């Protein structure tokens, strides 16, 4: 009865919209959403990025990845994060499924380890894992520990830190709840989200490699 009511509501809706967040954990989900979207003209699938993908981003029904910071007057969603990420294969988009910041450093190592095992078994050349992360997320993900693990266990990845000098998630969350509150005019320092002075992120990686890297860290150059 409930399924019939939901189906009827979607078919009769002026602007049918499905918002989903975690159903992508079931790898059968994308196939289901494609079949549903092909049956109902004009339906849209709003992906909140909870875990994996739910419909190929190349499908006409996909609205890509959206966060509801602003509200559309008709369907209450209007902020589209425009990026080059366009997953179309189940299992190709790995998301944290929980908190937003502070997980990708370790996740990138896990992706590299998984790919290395698969490629070794198939006799393929190892792929480059490029980890692109904001400075706030990077700092929240225990960078010293993650970099040391990568060095210790020889898990090579390329990390690119997008440095805007601050951690913007708390500001966004606050303004989502209090859109006209004091935080809208407060500086980054006043709400404690500033990363100034900026850390030397490259030096963190060098330090994590231990005494074998860097002229000044070698025992031969140490003062007695």
CSV table of C-alpha atoms in Angstrom, one decimal:
chain,number,residue,atom,x,y,z
A,1,UNK,CA,0.0,0.0,0.0
A,2,UNK,CA,2.8,2.4,0.9
A,3,UNK,CA,4.7,1.6,-2.2
A,4,UNK,CA,1.6,2.2,-4.3
A,5,UNK,CA,1.1,5.6,-2.6
A,6,UNK,CA,4.8,6.6,-3.2
A,7,UNK,CA,4.6,5.5,-6.9
A,8,UNK,CA,1.4,7.5,-7.4
A,9,UNK,CA,2.8,10.6,-5.8
A,10,UNK,CA,5.9,10.4,-8.1
A,11,UNK,CA,3.8,9.9,-11.2
A,12,UNK,CA,1.4,12.7,-10.4
A,13,UNK,CA,4.0,15.2,-9.1
A,14,UNK,CA,4.5,18.4,-11.0
A,15,UNK,CA,8.3,18.3,-10.3
A,16,UNK,CA,9.0,14.7,-9.2
A,17,UNK,CA,12.2,14.5,-7.1
A,18,UNK,CA,14.0,11.7,-5.2
A,19,UNK,CA,16.5,12.6,-2.6
A,20,UNK,CA,18.8,9.8,-1.5
A,21,UNK,CA,21.8,9.5,0.6
A,22,UNK,CA,22.9,6.0,1.6
A,23,UNK,CA,21.1,3.6,-0.7
A,24,UNK,CA,24.2,3.4,-2.9
A,25,UNK,CA,25.7,0.9,-0.5
A,26,UNK,CA,23.6,-1.6,-2.3
A,27,UNK,CA,25.3,-2.0,-5.7
A,28,UNK,CA,21.9,-2.8,-7.3
A,29,UNK,CA,20.6,0.7,-6.5
A,30,UNK,CA,21.9,2.5,-9.7
A,31,UNK,CA,20.2,0.0,-12.0
A,32,UNK,CA,16.9,0.5,-10.1
A,33,UNK,CA,17.1,4.3,-10.2
A,34,UNK,CA,17.8,4.2,-14.0
A,35,UNK,CA,14.8,1.9,-14.6
A,36,UNK,CA,12.6,4.2,-12.4
A,37,UNK,CA,13.8,7.4,-14.1
A,38,UNK,CA,13.2,5.9,-17.5
A,39,UNK,CA,9.6,5.2,-16.5
A,40,UNK,CA,8.6,8.6,-15.1
A,41,UNK,CA,9.2,11.6,-17.4
A,42,UNK,CA,10.8,14.6,-15.7
A,43,UNK,CA,11.9,12.8,-12.5
A,44,UNK,CA,15.1,14.0,-10.9
A,45,UNK,CA,17.4,12.2,-8.5
A,46,UNK,CA,19.1,14.4,-5.9
A,47,UNK,CA,22.4,12.8,-4.7
A,48,UNK,CA,23.5,14.0,-1.2
A,49,UNK,CA,26.7,11.9,-1.3
A,50,UNK,CA,26.1,9.7,1.7
A,51,UNK,CA,27.8,6.6,0.4
A,52,UNK,CA,28.7,5.8,-3.2
A,53,UNK,CA,26.5,6.8,-6.2
A,54,UNK,CA,22.8,6.1,-6.8
A,55,UNK,CA,22.3,6.9,-10.5
A,56,UNK,CA,25.0,7.5,-13.1
A,57,UNK,CA,25.7,11.3,-13.2
A,58,UNK,CA,25.5,11.1,-17.0
A,59,UNK,CA,21.8,10.2,-16.8
A,60,UNK,CA,19.4,12.9,-17.7
A,61,UNK,CA,17.6,12.5,-14.3
A,62,UNK,CA,20.7,13.0,-12.3
A,63,UNK,CA,21.1,16.3,-10.5
A,64,UNK,CA,24.6,15.4,-9.6
A,65,UNK,CA,25.8,16.1,-6.0
A,66,UNK,CA,23.9,18.7,-4.1
A,67,UNK,CA,23.9,20.2,-0.6
A,68,UNK,CA,20.9,22.0,0.7
A,69,UNK,CA,22.6,25.2,2.0
A,70,UNK,CA,20.0,27.3,0.2
A,71,UNK,CA,16.4,26.4,-0.3
A,72,UNK,CA,14.6,26.5,-3.7
A,73,UNK,CA,11.1,28.0,-3.5
A,74,UNK,CA,9.6,25.0,-5.3
A,75,UNK,CA,11.6,21.9,-4.4
A,76,UNK,CA,13.8,23.3,-1.7
A,77,UNK,CA,17.1,22.4,-3.4
A,78,UNK,CA,19.2,24.8,-5.5
A,79,UNK,CA,22.9,24.6,-4.6
A,80,UNK,CA,24.8,22.5,-7.1
A,81,UNK,CA,28.4,21.8,-6.5
A,82,UNK,CA,29.9,21.9,-9.9
A,83,UNK,CA,32.9,19.6,-10.3
A,84,UNK,CA,34.6,17.2,-12.6
A,85,UNK,CA,33.5,14.2,-10.6
A,86,UNK,CA,30.9,12.4,-12.7
A,87,UNK,CA,30.8,8.8,-11.5
A,88,UNK,CA,28.8,6.3,-13.7
A,89,UNK,CA,30.0,2.9,-12.3
A,90,UNK,CA,28.7,1.4,-9.1
A,91,UNK,CA,31.5,1.3,-6.5
A,92,UNK,CA,33.5,4.0,-8.2
A,93,UNK,CA,32.6,6.8,-5.8
A,94,UNK,CA,33.7,6.2,-2.3
A,95,UNK,CA,32.2,8.4,0.4
A,96,UNK,CA,32.6,8.5,4.2
A,97,UNK,CA,28.9,7.8,4.9
A,98,UNK,CA,29.2,9.8,8.2
A,99,UNK,CA,31.1,12.9,9.2
A,100,UNK,CA,32.2,15.2,6.4
A,101,UNK,CA,35.7,16.2,7.4
A,102,UNK,CA,38.7,14.3,8.5
A,103,UNK,CA,38.6,10.9,6.8
A,104,UNK,CA,40.1,11.2,3.3
A,105,UNK,CA,43.8,10.9,4.3
A,106,UNK,CA,43.3,7.4,5.5
A,107,UNK,CA,40.7,6.6,2.8
A,108,UNK,CA,43.2,7.5,0.0
A,109,UNK,CA,45.7,5.0,1.5
A,110,UNK,CA,43.0,2.4,1.5
A,111,UNK,CA,42.1,3.0,-2.1
A,112,UNK,CA,45.8,2.7,-3.1
A,113,UNK,CA,46.2,-0.5,-1.2
A,114,UNK,CA,43.1,-2.0,-2.8
A,115,UNK,CA,44.1,-1.0,-6.3
A,116,UNK,CA,47.6,-2.3,-5.7
A,117,UNK,CA,46.3,-5.8,-4.8
A,118,UNK,CA,43.9,-5.8,-7.8
A,119,UNK,CA,46.5,-4.7,-10.2
A,120,UNK,CA,49.1,-7.1,-9.0
A,121,UNK,CA,46.7,-10.0,-9.3
A,122,UNK,CA,45.8,-8.9,-12.9
A,123,UNK,CA,49.4,-8.2,-13.9
A,124,UNK,CA,48.7,-4.5,-14.5
A,125,UNK,CA,50.9,-1.5,-14.0
A,126,UNK,CA,50.1,0.4,-10.7
A,127,UNK,CA,47.8,3.4,-11.0
A,128,UNK,CA,48.4,6.8,-9.5
A,129,UNK,CA,46.1,7.7,-6.7
A,130,UNK,CA,45.7,11.5,-6.5
A,131,UNK,CA,44.3,12.7,-3.2
A,132,UNK,CA,42.8,16.2,-3.6
A,133,UNK,CA,41.7,17.7,-0.2
A,134,UNK,CA,41.0,21.0,1.4
A,135,UNK,CA,43.3,22.2,4.1
A,136,UNK,CA,40.6,21.9,6.7
A,137,UNK,CA,39.8,18.3,5.9
A,138,UNK,CA,43.5,17.5,5.6
A,139,UNK,CA,44.2,18.9,9.1
A,140,UNK,CA,41.2,17.1,10.6
A,141,UNK,CA,42.4,13.7,9.3
A,142,UNK,CA,45.5,13.3,11.5
A,143,UNK,CA,47.9,14.2,8.7
A,144,UNK,CA,51.1,13.3,10.6
A,145,UNK,CA,49.9,9.8,11.3
A,146,UNK,CA,48.5,9.2,7.8
A,147,UNK,CA,51.7,10.4,6.2
A,148,UNK,CA,53.8,8.3,8.5
A,149,UNK,CA,51.8,5.2,7.7
A,150,UNK,CA,52.1,5.9,4.0
A,151,UNK,CA,55.9,6.1,4.4
A,152,UNK,CA,56.3,3.2,6.8
A,153,UNK,CA,54.3,0.8,4.6
A,154,UNK,CA,55.3,2.2,1.3
A,155,UNK,CA,51.9,3.3,0.1
A,156,UNK,CA,52.7,6.0,-2.5
A,157,UNK,CA,49.9,8.5,-3.3
A,158,UNK,CA,50.0,12.1,-4.5
A,159,UNK,CA,48.3,14.5,-2.1
A,160,UNK,CA,47.3,18.0,-3.3
A,161,UNK,CA,46.1,20.4,-0.5
A,162,UNK,CA,43.7,23.1,-1.6
A,163,UNK,CA,44.8,25.8,0.8
A,164,UNK,CA,42.2,28.6,1.4
A,165,UNK,CA,43.6,29.3,4.8
A,166,UNK,CA,40.7,28.1,6.9
A,167,UNK,CA,38.2,25.5,7.8
A,168,UNK,CA,34.9,26.5,6.3
A,169,UNK,CA,32.6,23.7,7.4
A,170,UNK,CA,31.7,25.2,10.8
A,171,UNK,CA,30.8,28.5,9.1
A,172,UNK,CA,28.6,26.8,6.5
A,173,UNK,CA,26.8,24.7,9.2
A,174,UNK,CA,26.2,27.7,11.4
A,175,UNK,CA,24.8,29.8,8.6
A,176,UNK,CA,22.6,26.9,7.5
A,177,UNK,CA,20.9,27.1,11.0
A,178,UNK,CA,21.3,30.8,11.6
A,179,UNK,CA,21.3,32.4,8.1
A,180,UNK,CA,21.1,36.0,9.6
A,181,UNK,CA,23.1,35.3,12.7
A,182,UNK,CA,26.3,37.0,14.0
A,183,UNK,CA,28.5,34.5,12.1
A,184,UNK,CA,27.6,36.0,8.8
A,185,UNK,CA,29.6,39.1,9.6
A,186,UNK,CA,32.3,37.5,11.8
A,187,UNK,CA,35.8,37.0,10.6
A,188,UNK,CA,37.4,33.6,10.4
A,189,UNK,CA,39.5,34.4,13.4
A,190,UNK,CA,36.5,35.4,15.5
A,191,UNK,CA,34.8,32.0,14.9
A,192,UNK,CA,38.1,30.1,15.1
A,193,UNK,CA,38.2,28.6,11.6
A,194,UNK,CA,41.3,30.4,10.4
A,195,UNK,CA,44.5,28.5,9.6
A,196,UNK,CA,46.7,31.5,9.6
A,197,UNK,CA,49.6,31.3,9.7
A,198,UNK,CA,49.4,28.5,7.2
A,199,UNK,CA,51.2,25.3,8.1
A,200,UNK,CA,54.0,24.0,5.9
A,201,UNK,CA,52.1,21.0,4.6
A,202,UNK,CA,55.1,19.7,2.5
A,203,UNK,CA,57.2,19.7,5.7
A,204,UNK,CA,54.7,17.5,7.4
A,205,UNK,CA,55.3,14.9,4.7
A,206,UNK,CA,59.0,15.2,4.9
A,207,UNK,CA,59.0,14.8,8.7
A,208,UNK,CA,56.7,11.8,8.5
A,209,UNK,CA,59.4,10.0,6.3
A,210,UNK,CA,61.8,10.0,9.3
A,211,UNK,CA,65.5,10.6,9.6
A,212,UNK,CA,66.3,9.1,6.2
A,213,UNK,CA,64.9,12.1,4.4
A,214,UNK,CA,66.3,15.6,4.6
A,215,UNK,CA,69.9,16.7,5.1
A,216,UNK,CA,69.3,18.3,8.4
A,217,UNK,CA,67.7,15.2,9.8
A,218,UNK,CA,70.6,12.8,9.2
A,219,UNK,CA,72.7,11.5,12.1
A,220,UNK,CA,75.9,12.4,10.1
A,221,UNK,CA,75.0,16.1,10.4
A,222,UNK,CA,73.7,16.1,14.0
A,223,UNK,CA,75.7,18.0,16.5
A,224,UNK,CA,77.4,16.0,19.3
